[in-house]
Amino acid sequence: MAEEEAPSEKKIVVVCPVNYKQIAKKTDGVTQNENMFKDLLKVKNGNEYTMMLKKCTQIHIGPKIEIHSDEPKTRSLKKEEDERNEMFNSCCQILKNKYMTYFSYMRSFLWKGKRNDFPLKDYFVELIVQKADLFGKNSGDKTSLNEIFSVRQNGHQTILVTGDPGYGKSALCKKIVYDWASTDYLKHFDLTFIVILRELGDRSVKDVILDNMHEHPTTDKDLHLPYKRLNILVILDGFDEIVEKSKIIKFIRKESFYIARRMTIVVTSRPQAAEDIREDMKMRFSVEGFSPEYQEKYIKLMFRKDKSKATELSSVLKEIDFYRKMAECPLMLHMLCCLYQNGKMTEVETITDLYIRIFSLITERYVRKTNRQNNFKRGKFFVGENLLLKLGEVHFITSEQLMNYFPNEDEYNFIIGLDILTLDSFSECDNIIRYRFVHRTFGEFLSALSMYFSFQSTNPCMFSPANSIIGMKFLFLLGFYKDEPLPEQFLTYVEKEMFKPEFMLQVHKQIKLKTNWEQFCSRAKVIFYSWKDFDSFQELVELYEFKELYFYFHERRNLDDGTQNEAIYFLNYWIFPNNMKIYLILSLDRWPSENKYDITEPVSRIIQLFNVTDTSDLHIFLIGVSKPLDDSFDRFTNVNFNFELSDHTRKLVEVTEDVRLVALETEKFVGVSNRYILSLKQYETLRHHIIFKSACEQN
């Protein structure tokens, strides 16, 4: 702490000018008096200065001399300074004790302990942070905590740290304040404060900091610490989790300058929620997920006393792609470690089994923590299942929906208390809070769980585009049918979707009954988007002999990687079962202009494909088109022979006047169909290889 300058010990003397010779003459020439005065005043040419005598109680010569002493005032200032130092030291000690006690452990979602599960100093793996620009894009430069705080600022410094939920931002904040209390690399900060923004309530950040400064019970709050001379570190954790963001912005832009001249402010947030303060931040960093190297390092820390489990889990991450991607999120890797530690992974065969065990431990943790074991029913898989089924039905979770779905206070507290939801945004116009899951797979699992029970009811749910189950939700749903046949309604939905070979391999891992796998494959459409799907298909055909495949024929041309010939390569060098049907879908580069699109060039390459491919055992058909950024495709419905182009449009499609054109039309949308233009000659060449959607299929 900076020391205040103590008042000078010198005495201030105020007298009228004194002439020693006159004094001696008037006292009968007693020269010793003159020497006495000189010694007393201890100055040269005393008659030239204004002075004051000390303790002159017997001599009164000349004008009256007034004697003053500042010793009482000095003692008062020194006492006040001592009190300030004592108060500062007490404040520091209280904060350090607090941080080393309450922030010395990391909380666990799944561990059996009630609170203090993992010592921070033993189990914290330093997160990878990358520098980011104003727009949140990574620059590629990686750095560490020590480097971020090594630069000592004379003024105010602001640092933004962004990262997705579960990526360790809060653990990072705890580690910073814990290090300030227990190590030296942050010792240049006189005081450090952490504010958990979701716990701020009606108070301001300034109030919280001042309250922490004056926590000493004997301190009068009106007696302010000389904090303006201090170097203070303030950590604001969870900007995305507070509704009144204006309070935080006010502190950053104004209030912080009244607290201290030197201050470093660290703010954590999800990337999307930081737009309001991004320009206020002088330094920006993003928290990256765990790389394979860091995953292994974390696992070794968690199982330092059981190396066999560490080796086992590390092997699983290397072998199973889903687990490896899951472990990029520190929160999810922590859960995997907890499951292995608790022996809950022995019967895990599918990702559905894994998440059933995760939610079993999460719900059991809540009822154990709140002593409400008898308040919530156990369902087929875990405690409180009926409540989580409701949550799985909600597509966009808001504060209003939560109150409507869970009007009972115990049920509402159960959903919030599981800590699986985090604040996403707040709308000031309607005062509605929007939530999201701490990890997206939690929501996908609960949604699949709701669908599973819906299929078992007398009125099963109907699928719609808004209720799509492609992706993780689809895999979770399959995993619930371990020893049960897949419902017909689900298989009907499968017929309308298309699946990449890689995804089909993931499907196979979730289906346990052979009959379910065969039924699924007989209904599913396997689609090739590019040559990169070939390797997965090679593995897939060993699991099931497919009778038909769908293949995207890209309009792209003059590609450097040679993928313009991928269809030719695939059809000529792959061994297919006899009578295999291959359906080509023309993938367009652009959207149709004025409902017209020239496909003469890619059609010429399709004709070339037929000329160089042995199709004796293959049946190849062109069935439709796919537009950019559209996962679905439009089927051809008919050919228009009477199609005419204006001279202007003909020039745009680069077709000469003497070429007769036709148009392949697709399904009508709002009464208008798109027309894909090719020459009559091209059509005649391909006519037996073009399949039109029948009127029955269209209806």
XYZ file of C-alpha atoms in Angstrom:
699
model
C 0.000 0.000 0.000
C 1.256 3.451 -0.859
C 2.335 5.408 2.248
C 1.003 8.949 2.827
C 3.608 11.597 3.523
C 3.803 12.320 7.259
C 3.615 15.968 8.392
C 7.012 17.637 8.987
C 8.404 17.585 12.556
C 9.891 21.121 12.151
C 8.492 23.905 14.315
C 6.955 26.988 12.738
C 8.175 30.184 14.437
C 6.335 33.502 14.142
C 7.954 36.592 15.873
C 8.815 40.149 15.074
C 12.416 40.939 13.913
C 14.978 40.941 16.754
C 18.187 43.086 16.852
C 20.596 41.407 19.245
C 22.872 44.450 19.692
C 20.026 46.611 20.863
C 18.929 43.884 23.222
C 22.417 43.622 24.706
C 22.691 47.424 25.108
C 19.392 47.697 26.851
C 20.370 44.926 29.266
C 23.539 46.623 30.441
C 25.681 45.057 27.752
C 25.186 41.563 28.983
C 26.608 39.909 25.867
C 25.856 36.443 27.082
C 22.170 37.161 26.481
C 22.880 37.709 22.812
C 24.672 34.355 22.604
C 21.839 32.769 24.491
C 19.318 34.008 21.935
C 21.478 32.880 19.047
C 21.813 29.420 20.491
C 18.148 29.377 21.276
C 17.022 30.269 17.778
C 19.798 28.288 15.995
C 19.773 30.523 12.960
C 22.124 32.933 11.216
C 21.107 36.543 10.750
C 18.056 35.945 12.891
C 16.866 39.487 12.371
C 16.144 38.671 8.710
C 13.470 35.995 9.308
C 10.139 35.562 10.965
C 10.549 33.096 13.824
C 8.910 31.540 16.899
C 10.668 30.599 20.133
C 10.133 27.264 21.828
C 9.312 27.112 25.595
C 10.425 30.721 26.288
C 8.804 31.182 29.692
C 11.179 33.720 31.375
C 12.378 36.163 28.717
C 9.985 38.803 27.364
C 12.050 41.352 25.450
C 10.731 43.335 22.530
C 7.418 42.612 20.920
C 5.437 39.755 22.359
C 6.575 36.362 21.117
C 3.785 33.725 20.632
C 4.810 30.103 20.993
C 2.938 27.250 19.062
C 3.602 23.522 18.689
C 2.167 21.044 16.055
C 2.989 17.872 17.969
C -0.645 17.096 18.954
C -1.743 17.473 15.313
C 1.079 15.213 14.121
C 0.119 12.545 16.597
C -3.497 12.740 15.374
C -2.508 12.334 11.720
C -0.230 9.432 12.533
C -2.994 7.716 14.471
C -5.381 8.151 11.568
C -2.787 6.752 9.173
C -2.213 3.750 11.429
C -5.956 3.114 11.510
C -6.104 3.244 7.735
C -3.222 0.805 7.401
C -4.794 -1.518 9.927
C -8.118 -1.317 8.096
C -6.442 -2.023 4.744
C -4.518 -4.986 6.137
C -7.693 -6.340 7.723
C -9.565 -5.965 4.454
C -6.807 -7.798 2.569
C -6.675 -10.589 5.097
C -10.454 -11.039 5.144
C -10.588 -11.228 1.349
C -7.673 -13.651 1.135
C -9.151 -15.918 3.784
C -12.480 -15.822 1.954
C -10.943 -16.707 -1.416
C -8.718 -19.433 -0.005
C -11.713 -20.959 1.790
C -14.710 -20.643 -0.535
C -12.897 -20.623 -3.861
C -10.377 -23.334 -3.099
C -12.639 -26.081 -4.481
C -14.378 -26.678 -7.790
C -18.045 -27.657 -7.658
C -19.069 -30.969 -9.167
C -22.297 -31.774 -10.993
C -22.031 -35.490 -10.412
C -19.623 -36.256 -7.574
C -21.105 -37.809 -4.474
C -19.761 -35.158 -2.107
C -22.047 -32.298 -1.076
C -19.736 -29.365 -1.670
C -15.968 -29.425 -1.515
C -15.186 -31.973 -4.171
C -12.017 -30.940 -6.032
C -9.189 -28.790 -4.615
C -8.587 -26.042 -7.167
C -4.828 -26.039 -6.746
C -4.636 -29.770 -7.508
C -7.223 -30.224 -10.254
C -7.305 -26.987 -12.221
C -5.971 -27.260 -15.762
C -5.083 -23.870 -17.166
C -7.500 -23.012 -19.949
C -6.349 -22.128 -23.432
C -7.243 -18.533 -24.246
C -6.802 -16.886 -27.616
C -6.686 -13.220 -28.454
C -9.788 -11.982 -30.280
C -10.604 -8.908 -32.321
C -13.433 -6.413 -31.856
C -15.859 -8.808 -33.522
C -14.899 -11.762 -31.350
C -12.909 -13.597 -34.025
C -9.788 -15.389 -32.848
C -6.454 -14.036 -34.005
C -4.749 -17.369 -33.397
C -2.402 -16.007 -30.701
C -2.595 -18.118 -27.549
C -1.633 -16.829 -24.122
C -1.741 -17.670 -20.404
C -3.013 -16.049 -17.226
C 0.458 -14.946 -16.201
C 0.970 -13.122 -19.485
C -2.419 -11.397 -19.355
C -1.789 -9.893 -15.929
C 1.947 -9.349 -16.187
C 1.586 -5.866 -17.717
C 1.135 -3.316 -14.948
C -1.242 -0.541 -15.879
C -1.096 3.019 -14.617
C -4.725 3.686 -15.461
C -7.769 1.535 -16.174
C -7.529 -1.750 -18.048
C -10.531 -3.736 -19.296
C -10.368 -7.399 -20.346
C -13.164 -9.438 -21.947
C -13.069 -13.242 -21.732
C -15.720 -15.049 -23.796
C -16.571 -18.723 -24.056
C -19.512 -21.086 -24.402
C -21.330 -22.428 -21.312
C -19.393 -25.160 -19.580
C -16.036 -24.081 -20.991
C -14.609 -23.039 -17.611
C -15.023 -19.251 -17.397
C -16.230 -19.363 -13.786
C -13.494 -21.824 -12.818
C -11.009 -19.427 -14.408
C -12.327 -16.555 -12.258
C -12.043 -18.635 -9.110
C -8.500 -19.563 -10.026
C -7.530 -15.892 -10.476
C -8.774 -14.755 -7.058
C -7.397 -17.885 -5.418
C -3.987 -17.180 -6.957
C -4.109 -13.573 -5.746
C -4.639 -14.837 -2.207
C -2.049 -17.605 -2.339
C 0.658 -16.814 -4.930
C 2.900 -13.955 -6.011
C 2.290 -13.318 -9.712
C -0.727 -11.104 -8.895
C 0.842 -9.340 -5.917
C 0.982 -6.018 -7.770
C -2.793 -5.812 -7.205
C -3.385 -4.364 -3.730
C -6.964 -5.664 -3.619
C -8.919 -8.151 -5.727
C -12.696 -8.475 -5.845
C -14.878 -11.037 -7.607
C -18.550 -10.318 -8.288
C -20.808 -13.204 -9.384
C -23.192 -11.135 -11.477
C -26.158 -13.512 -11.309
C -26.058 -13.028 -7.506
C -25.892 -9.234 -7.713
C -29.610 -8.683 -7.110
C -30.620 -5.047 -6.585
C -27.117 -3.915 -5.637
C -24.612 -2.245 -7.924
C -21.066 -3.478 -8.504
C -19.766 -0.390 -6.720
C -21.840 -1.221 -3.627
C -20.530 -4.781 -3.546
C -16.914 -3.600 -3.778
C -17.339 -0.964 -1.051
C -19.102 -3.506 1.160
C -16.131 -5.850 0.767
C -13.739 -2.998 1.566
C -15.507 -2.313 4.839
C -16.183 -5.847 6.017
C -14.141 -5.275 9.191
C -16.725 -5.195 12.038
C -15.066 -2.285 13.848
C -14.827 -0.104 10.747
C -17.068 2.893 10.306
C -18.180 2.828 6.663
C -17.916 6.602 6.522
C -14.200 6.305 7.212
C -13.075 5.538 3.677
C -9.914 3.671 2.848
C -7.422 5.612 0.729
C -8.404 3.249 -2.106
C -7.867 5.793 -4.862
C -4.123 5.162 -4.573
C -4.511 1.385 -4.767
C -4.159 -0.935 -7.741
C -7.388 -2.955 -7.780
C -8.437 -6.034 -9.766
C -12.201 -6.497 -10.250
C -13.599 -9.683 -11.814
C -17.191 -9.605 -13.088
C -18.230 -13.187 -13.804
C -21.239 -13.915 -16.017
C -22.190 -10.780 -17.950
C -24.519 -13.019 -19.967
C -26.325 -14.162 -16.799
C -27.480 -10.771 -15.557
C -30.682 -9.104 -16.689
C -29.813 -5.481 -15.915
C -26.701 -5.188 -18.052
C -26.887 -1.378 -17.841
C -25.608 -1.582 -14.229
C -22.455 -3.325 -15.360
C -21.915 -0.929 -18.240
C -22.316 2.008 -15.855
C -19.654 0.579 -13.547
C -17.192 -0.003 -16.394
C -17.656 3.418 -17.969
C -18.147 5.662 -14.899
C -18.282 4.302 -11.352
C -14.990 2.419 -11.499
C -13.086 5.679 -12.074
C -14.357 7.074 -8.758
C -13.112 4.039 -6.842
C -9.479 3.881 -7.929
C -7.115 5.536 -10.361
C -5.634 2.158 -11.258
C -8.053 -0.686 -11.888
C -8.149 -3.812 -14.052
C -11.658 -5.065 -14.852
C -12.128 -8.613 -16.155
C -15.567 -9.514 -17.584
C -16.639 -13.029 -18.606
C -19.525 -13.757 -20.938
C -20.844 -15.963 -23.702
C -19.746 -14.516 -27.060
C -23.219 -13.536 -28.269
C -24.111 -11.711 -25.053
C -21.003 -9.488 -25.013
C -21.927 -7.157 -27.870
C -22.994 -4.328 -25.515
C -19.540 -4.081 -23.918
C -17.206 -5.348 -26.637
C -16.121 -1.831 -27.624
C -15.413 -0.951 -23.966
C -12.849 -3.741 -23.703
C -9.207 -2.940 -24.457
C -8.184 -6.606 -24.452
C -10.331 -9.508 -25.681
C -9.800 -13.234 -25.277
C -11.836 -16.339 -26.019
C -11.702 -19.554 -24.005
C -11.083 -22.510 -26.276
C -12.120 -26.091 -25.666
C -9.776 -28.797 -24.407
C -7.463 -30.132 -27.081
C -6.680 -33.912 -26.973
C -3.467 -33.018 -25.146
C -5.337 -31.075 -22.457
C -8.016 -33.756 -22.212
C -5.377 -36.311 -21.307
C -3.755 -33.907 -18.850
C -7.088 -33.283 -17.102
C -7.875 -37.010 -16.915
C -4.510 -37.720 -15.306
C -5.185 -35.056 -12.670
C -8.631 -36.469 -11.918
C -7.332 -40.028 -11.595
C -3.935 -39.380 -10.085
C -4.561 -42.183 -7.600
C -6.010 -44.617 -10.140
C -3.880 -44.686 -13.286
C -5.803 -47.636 -14.740
C -9.005 -45.592 -14.941
C -7.111 -42.693 -16.481
C -5.723 -44.999 -19.165
C -9.141 -46.543 -19.784
C -10.926 -43.203 -20.230
C -8.162 -41.794 -22.439
C -8.517 -44.845 -24.701
C -12.281 -44.340 -24.941
C -11.819 -40.726 -26.054
C -9.408 -41.818 -28.772
C -11.701 -44.576 -30.044
C -15.120 -42.902 -29.896
C -15.462 -39.675 -31.843
C -18.561 -38.540 -29.918
C -16.781 -38.777 -26.571
C -13.762 -36.927 -27.925
C -15.920 -34.039 -29.166
C -17.883 -34.075 -25.933
C -14.649 -33.802 -23.933
C -13.692 -30.561 -25.695
C -16.070 -28.922 -23.211
C -14.383 -28.979 -19.758
C -17.755 -29.414 -18.025
C -18.619 -32.492 -20.078
C -15.151 -34.010 -19.649
C -15.549 -33.511 -15.915
C -18.829 -35.435 -16.061
C -17.188 -38.305 -17.926
C -14.517 -38.463 -15.236
C -17.163 -38.500 -12.501
C -19.008 -41.355 -14.205
C -15.835 -43.403 -14.451
C -14.949 -42.603 -10.847
C -18.416 -43.667 -9.634
C -18.341 -46.880 -11.661
C -21.353 -45.791 -13.722
C -19.809 -46.541 -17.129
C -19.762 -50.323 -16.912
C -23.164 -50.771 -18.578
C -22.991 -47.802 -20.948
C -23.476 -49.067 -24.517
C -24.998 -46.018 -26.228
C -24.879 -42.260 -25.806
C -28.449 -42.530 -24.481
C -27.204 -44.797 -21.677
C -24.513 -42.221 -20.926
C -26.968 -39.337 -20.583
C -29.429 -41.396 -18.549
C -26.651 -41.842 -16.003
C -25.678 -38.176 -16.170
C -29.237 -37.063 -15.425
C -29.584 -39.716 -12.735
C -26.617 -38.236 -10.871
C -27.695 -34.616 -11.477
C -31.191 -35.201 -10.084
C -29.912 -37.284 -7.166
C -27.445 -34.542 -6.330
C -30.282 -32.002 -6.127
C -32.564 -34.068 -3.857
C -29.596 -34.964 -1.652
C -28.518 -31.327 -1.397
C -32.048 -30.100 -0.573
C -33.078 -33.140 1.535
C -36.177 -33.631 -0.645
C -35.785 -37.301 -1.499
C -39.515 -37.945 -1.074
C -40.787 -34.893 -2.949
C -40.114 -36.093 -6.499
C -41.186 -39.302 -8.188
C -38.742 -41.696 -9.763
C -39.586 -42.486 -13.360
C -38.381 -45.236 -15.671
C -34.881 -43.763 -15.817
C -34.326 -41.184 -13.031
C -35.829 -38.977 -10.298
C -38.044 -36.089 -11.427
C -38.412 -37.600 -14.880
C -41.992 -36.326 -15.292
C -40.784 -32.738 -14.801
C -37.862 -33.056 -17.188
C -40.212 -34.513 -19.798
C -42.114 -31.228 -19.707
C -38.883 -29.288 -20.097
C -38.009 -31.406 -23.128
C -41.211 -30.288 -24.855
C -40.247 -26.598 -24.677
C -38.524 -25.377 -27.847
C -37.617 -21.878 -26.597
C -37.310 -21.731 -22.818
C -38.409 -18.435 -21.244
C -39.174 -17.322 -17.692
C -42.848 -17.101 -18.647
C -42.923 -20.656 -20.002
C -41.172 -22.030 -16.925
C -43.793 -20.435 -14.672
C -46.585 -21.860 -16.838
C -45.114 -25.349 -17.066
C -44.075 -25.474 -13.414
C -46.562 -23.421 -11.324
C -45.709 -25.481 -8.231
C -42.856 -23.815 -6.327
C -41.076 -27.106 -5.518
C -41.216 -28.187 -9.158
C -39.968 -24.809 -10.389
C -37.092 -24.854 -7.877
C -36.234 -28.390 -8.993
C -35.836 -27.348 -12.633
C -33.787 -24.248 -11.757
C -31.813 -25.998 -9.015
C -30.444 -28.693 -11.336
C -28.134 -26.014 -12.794
C -28.672 -27.302 -16.336
C -30.099 -23.953 -17.536
C -28.255 -20.690 -17.973
C -29.574 -17.242 -18.834
C -29.429 -16.615 -22.577
C -30.909 -13.128 -23.014
C -33.342 -10.618 -21.555
C -35.974 -8.636 -23.432
C -36.562 -5.246 -21.819
C -39.702 -4.607 -23.860
C -41.593 -7.552 -22.322
C -39.357 -8.358 -19.289
C -38.949 -11.953 -20.433
C -35.806 -13.932 -19.633
C -34.695 -16.526 -22.168
C -32.724 -19.564 -21.062
C -30.529 -22.127 -22.755
C -29.012 -25.405 -21.607
C -25.459 -25.322 -20.243
C -24.689 -27.809 -23.009
C -26.850 -28.198 -26.101
C -26.911 -32.013 -25.814
C -28.901 -31.728 -22.563
C -31.796 -30.189 -24.453
C -31.524 -32.698 -27.302
C -31.570 -35.600 -24.848
C -34.657 -34.319 -23.007
C -36.450 -33.631 -26.283
C -35.739 -37.198 -27.450
C -36.935 -38.510 -24.080
C -40.244 -36.656 -24.526
C -40.648 -38.118 -28.031
C -39.918 -41.617 -26.780
C -42.708 -41.476 -24.214
C -44.997 -39.766 -26.714
C -44.663 -42.741 -29.104
C -45.788 -45.003 -26.280
C -48.938 -42.964 -25.614
C -52.279 -43.481 -27.351
C -51.831 -40.201 -29.259
C -48.185 -40.081 -30.315
C -46.698 -36.798 -31.449
C -46.617 -35.922 -35.138
C -43.337 -34.878 -36.699
C -43.027 -31.524 -38.384
C -40.128 -29.380 -39.651
C -40.210 -27.508 -36.328
C -39.973 -30.847 -34.533
C -37.139 -32.309 -36.597
C -35.169 -35.082 -34.946
C -32.118 -35.124 -37.171
C -28.761 -35.016 -35.418
C -28.085 -35.831 -31.779
C -31.786 -35.847 -30.934
C -32.245 -38.621 -33.498
C -29.421 -40.711 -32.019
C -30.721 -40.241 -28.469
C -34.187 -41.405 -29.538
C -32.819 -44.571 -31.146
C -30.936 -45.386 -27.951
C -34.148 -45.625 -25.914
C -35.264 -48.635 -28.007
C -32.708 -51.077 -26.691
C -34.941 -54.153 -26.611
C -38.044 -52.631 -28.169
C -39.066 -52.538 -31.860
C -38.921 -49.161 -33.595
C -42.445 -47.696 -33.918
C -43.973 -47.491 -37.376
C -44.505 -43.749 -37.161
C -40.799 -43.286 -36.548
C -39.897 -45.460 -39.549
C -42.311 -43.477 -41.710
C -40.434 -40.339 -40.709
C -37.133 -42.040 -41.611
C -38.347 -42.585 -45.165
C -38.603 -38.823 -45.706
C -35.073 -38.032 -44.532
C -31.621 -38.512 -46.046
C -28.580 -39.682 -44.103
C -24.847 -39.419 -44.798
C -22.847 -42.666 -44.505
C -20.969 -41.267 -41.486
C -24.233 -40.602 -39.660
C -25.538 -44.072 -40.573
C -22.511 -45.552 -38.809
C -23.422 -43.558 -35.698
C -26.995 -44.845 -35.988
C -25.707 -48.414 -36.053
C -23.916 -47.892 -32.724
C -27.162 -46.790 -31.051
C -29.354 -49.675 -32.302
C -29.034 -52.947 -30.406
C -31.689 -55.140 -32.057
C -30.667 -56.544 -35.455
C -34.254 -56.340 -36.701
C -34.372 -52.619 -35.841
C -31.167 -52.017 -37.827
C -32.483 -53.876 -40.869
C -35.812 -52.068 -40.762
C -34.066 -48.741 -40.451
C -31.741 -49.366 -43.406
C -34.581 -50.592 -45.600
C -36.371 -47.262 -45.123
C -33.405 -44.877 -44.992
C -31.975 -42.929 -47.944
C -28.176 -42.807 -47.953
C -26.843 -39.602 -49.499
C -23.343 -38.739 -50.758
C -22.560 -35.026 -50.597
C -18.949 -35.355 -51.706
C -16.064 -37.744 -52.237
C -15.274 -37.442 -48.506
C -18.216 -39.773 -47.785
C -16.623 -42.716 -49.637
C -14.560 -44.040 -46.716
C -17.566 -44.147 -44.393
C -19.627 -45.869 -47.088
C -17.008 -48.597 -47.429
C -17.487 -49.420 -43.744
C -21.257 -49.067 -44.004
C -21.789 -51.592 -46.833
C -20.224 -54.247 -44.626
C -23.122 -53.763 -42.198
C -25.987 -53.764 -44.694
C -26.468 -54.349 -48.418
C -28.232 -51.254 -49.670
C -30.334 -51.344 -52.832
C -30.273 -47.625 -53.646
C -28.092 -44.576 -53.073
C -28.486 -40.841 -53.590
C -25.629 -38.794 -54.983
C -25.124 -35.011 -55.219
C -23.775 -34.039 -58.642
C -22.239 -30.604 -58.074
C -22.599 -27.793 -60.573
C -19.152 -26.579 -59.537
C -16.570 -26.709 -62.305
C -12.810 -26.175 -62.728
C -12.087 -27.252 -59.170
C -8.466 -27.639 -58.124
C -9.044 -30.744 -56.009
C -10.473 -32.795 -58.856
C -13.851 -33.297 -57.214
C -15.627 -32.435 -60.468
C -14.900 -36.065 -61.420
C -15.947 -37.570 -58.087
C -19.105 -39.150 -59.510
C -17.129 -40.711 -62.365
C -14.553 -42.062 -59.922
C -17.191 -43.407 -57.582
C -19.265 -45.141 -60.226
C -16.328 -46.664 -62.080
C -14.138 -47.877 -59.248
C -16.663 -48.989 -56.656
C -18.135 -52.492 -56.673
C -21.903 -52.287 -56.263
C -24.474 -55.027 -55.791
C -26.329 -55.990 -58.937
C -29.262 -53.796 -59.901
C -28.176 -51.009 -57.575
C -30.178 -47.833 -58.138
C -28.315 -44.521 -57.972
C -30.278 -41.277 -57.947
C -28.466 -38.117 -59.003
C -29.404 -34.730 -57.510
C -28.023 -31.691 -59.297
C -26.508 -29.366 -56.649
C -26.756 -25.743 -57.826
C -24.384 -22.875 -57.086
C -27.083 -20.171 -57.125
C -30.787 -19.728 -56.613
C -32.977 -19.540 -59.744
C -33.428 -16.032 -61.141
C -36.983 -15.231 -62.176
C -37.754 -18.944 -61.619
C -35.359 -19.933 -64.420
C -31.964 -21.619 -64.267
C -29.584 -22.761 -66.999
C -28.353 -26.343 -66.383
C -26.961 -27.051 -69.844
C -23.326 -27.223 -68.661
C -23.739 -29.646 -65.715
C -26.130 -31.764 -67.787
C -23.412 -32.109 -70.435
C -21.109 -33.506 -67.734
C -23.828 -35.904 -66.588
C -24.077 -37.161 -70.183
C -20.298 -37.593 -70.151
C -20.679 -39.643 -66.971
C -22.980 -42.077 -68.785
C -20.573 -42.329 -71.706
C -17.609 -43.392 -69.567
C -19.426 -45.533 -66.997
C -20.366 -49.176 -67.308
C -24.019 -49.088 -66.342
C -24.849 -52.719 -67.107
C -25.354 -53.516 -63.407
C -26.397 -50.002 -62.371
C -29.529 -47.981 -62.826
C -28.669 -44.259 -62.710
C -31.357 -41.575 -62.708
C -31.521 -37.777 -62.469
C -34.374 -36.930 -60.123
C -34.124 -33.280 -59.020
C -32.122 -30.250 -57.897
C -30.776 -28.905 -54.627
C -30.384 -25.171 -54.043
C -27.575 -23.563 -52.015
C -27.771 -23.885 -48.209
C -30.739 -26.228 -48.521
C -30.477 -29.737 -47.071
C -33.545 -30.922 -48.973
C -34.041 -31.147 -52.739
C -36.840 -30.477 -55.241
C -38.093 -33.358 -57.365
C -38.746 -32.930 -61.094
C -42.471 -33.100 -61.823
C -42.633 -32.732 -65.621
C -40.904 -31.450 -68.754
C -42.104 -28.355 -70.617
C -41.540 -28.720 -74.391
C -43.232 -25.445 -75.264
C -40.846 -23.399 -73.241
C -39.675 -20.215 -74.909
C -37.077 -17.680 -73.819
C -37.014 -14.018 -74.671
C -33.962 -12.751 -76.565
C -32.743 -11.028 -73.373
C -33.100 -14.151 -71.235
C -31.525 -16.320 -73.962
C -28.398 -14.155 -73.846
C -28.267 -14.473 -70.074
C -28.280 -18.261 -70.248
C -25.720 -18.224 -73.070
C -27.810 -20.303 -75.477
C -27.778 -19.579 -79.209
C -31.005 -18.874 -81.073
C -30.906 -22.022 -83.203
C -30.918 -24.357 -80.184
C -34.339 -25.583 -79.150
C -34.818 -25.537 -75.379
C -36.949 -27.438 -72.901
C -37.416 -26.976 -69.173
C -37.546 -29.496 -66.357
C -40.059 -28.189 -63.837
C -40.118 -28.856 -60.113
C -42.924 -28.805 -57.571
C -44.869 -25.583 -57.432
C -44.342 -23.258 -54.508
C -47.096 -20.680 -53.979
C -48.435 -21.556 -57.427
C -45.110 -21.034 -59.224
C -42.667 -23.740 -60.278
C -38.975 -23.323 -61.067
C -37.819 -24.192 -64.583
C -34.406 -25.682 -65.255
C -33.318 -25.099 -68.839
C -31.490 -27.587 -71.062
C -31.445 -28.275 -74.781
C -33.923 -30.616 -76.405
C -31.002 -32.758 -77.593
C -29.712 -33.116 -74.029
C -33.151 -34.076 -72.834
C -33.557 -36.692 -75.569
C -30.207 -38.196 -74.550
C -31.204 -38.431 -70.873
C -34.950 -38.915 -71.104
C -34.785 -42.557 -69.994
C -32.647 -41.549 -67.042
C -34.878 -38.777 -65.720
C -37.513 -39.684 -63.151
C -40.461 -37.397 -62.536
C -42.400 -37.350 -59.308
C -45.828 -38.815 -59.903
C -49.046 -36.939 -59.197
C -49.786 -39.456 -56.467
C -46.466 -38.746 -54.770
C -47.034 -34.991 -55.067
C -50.340 -35.280 -53.286
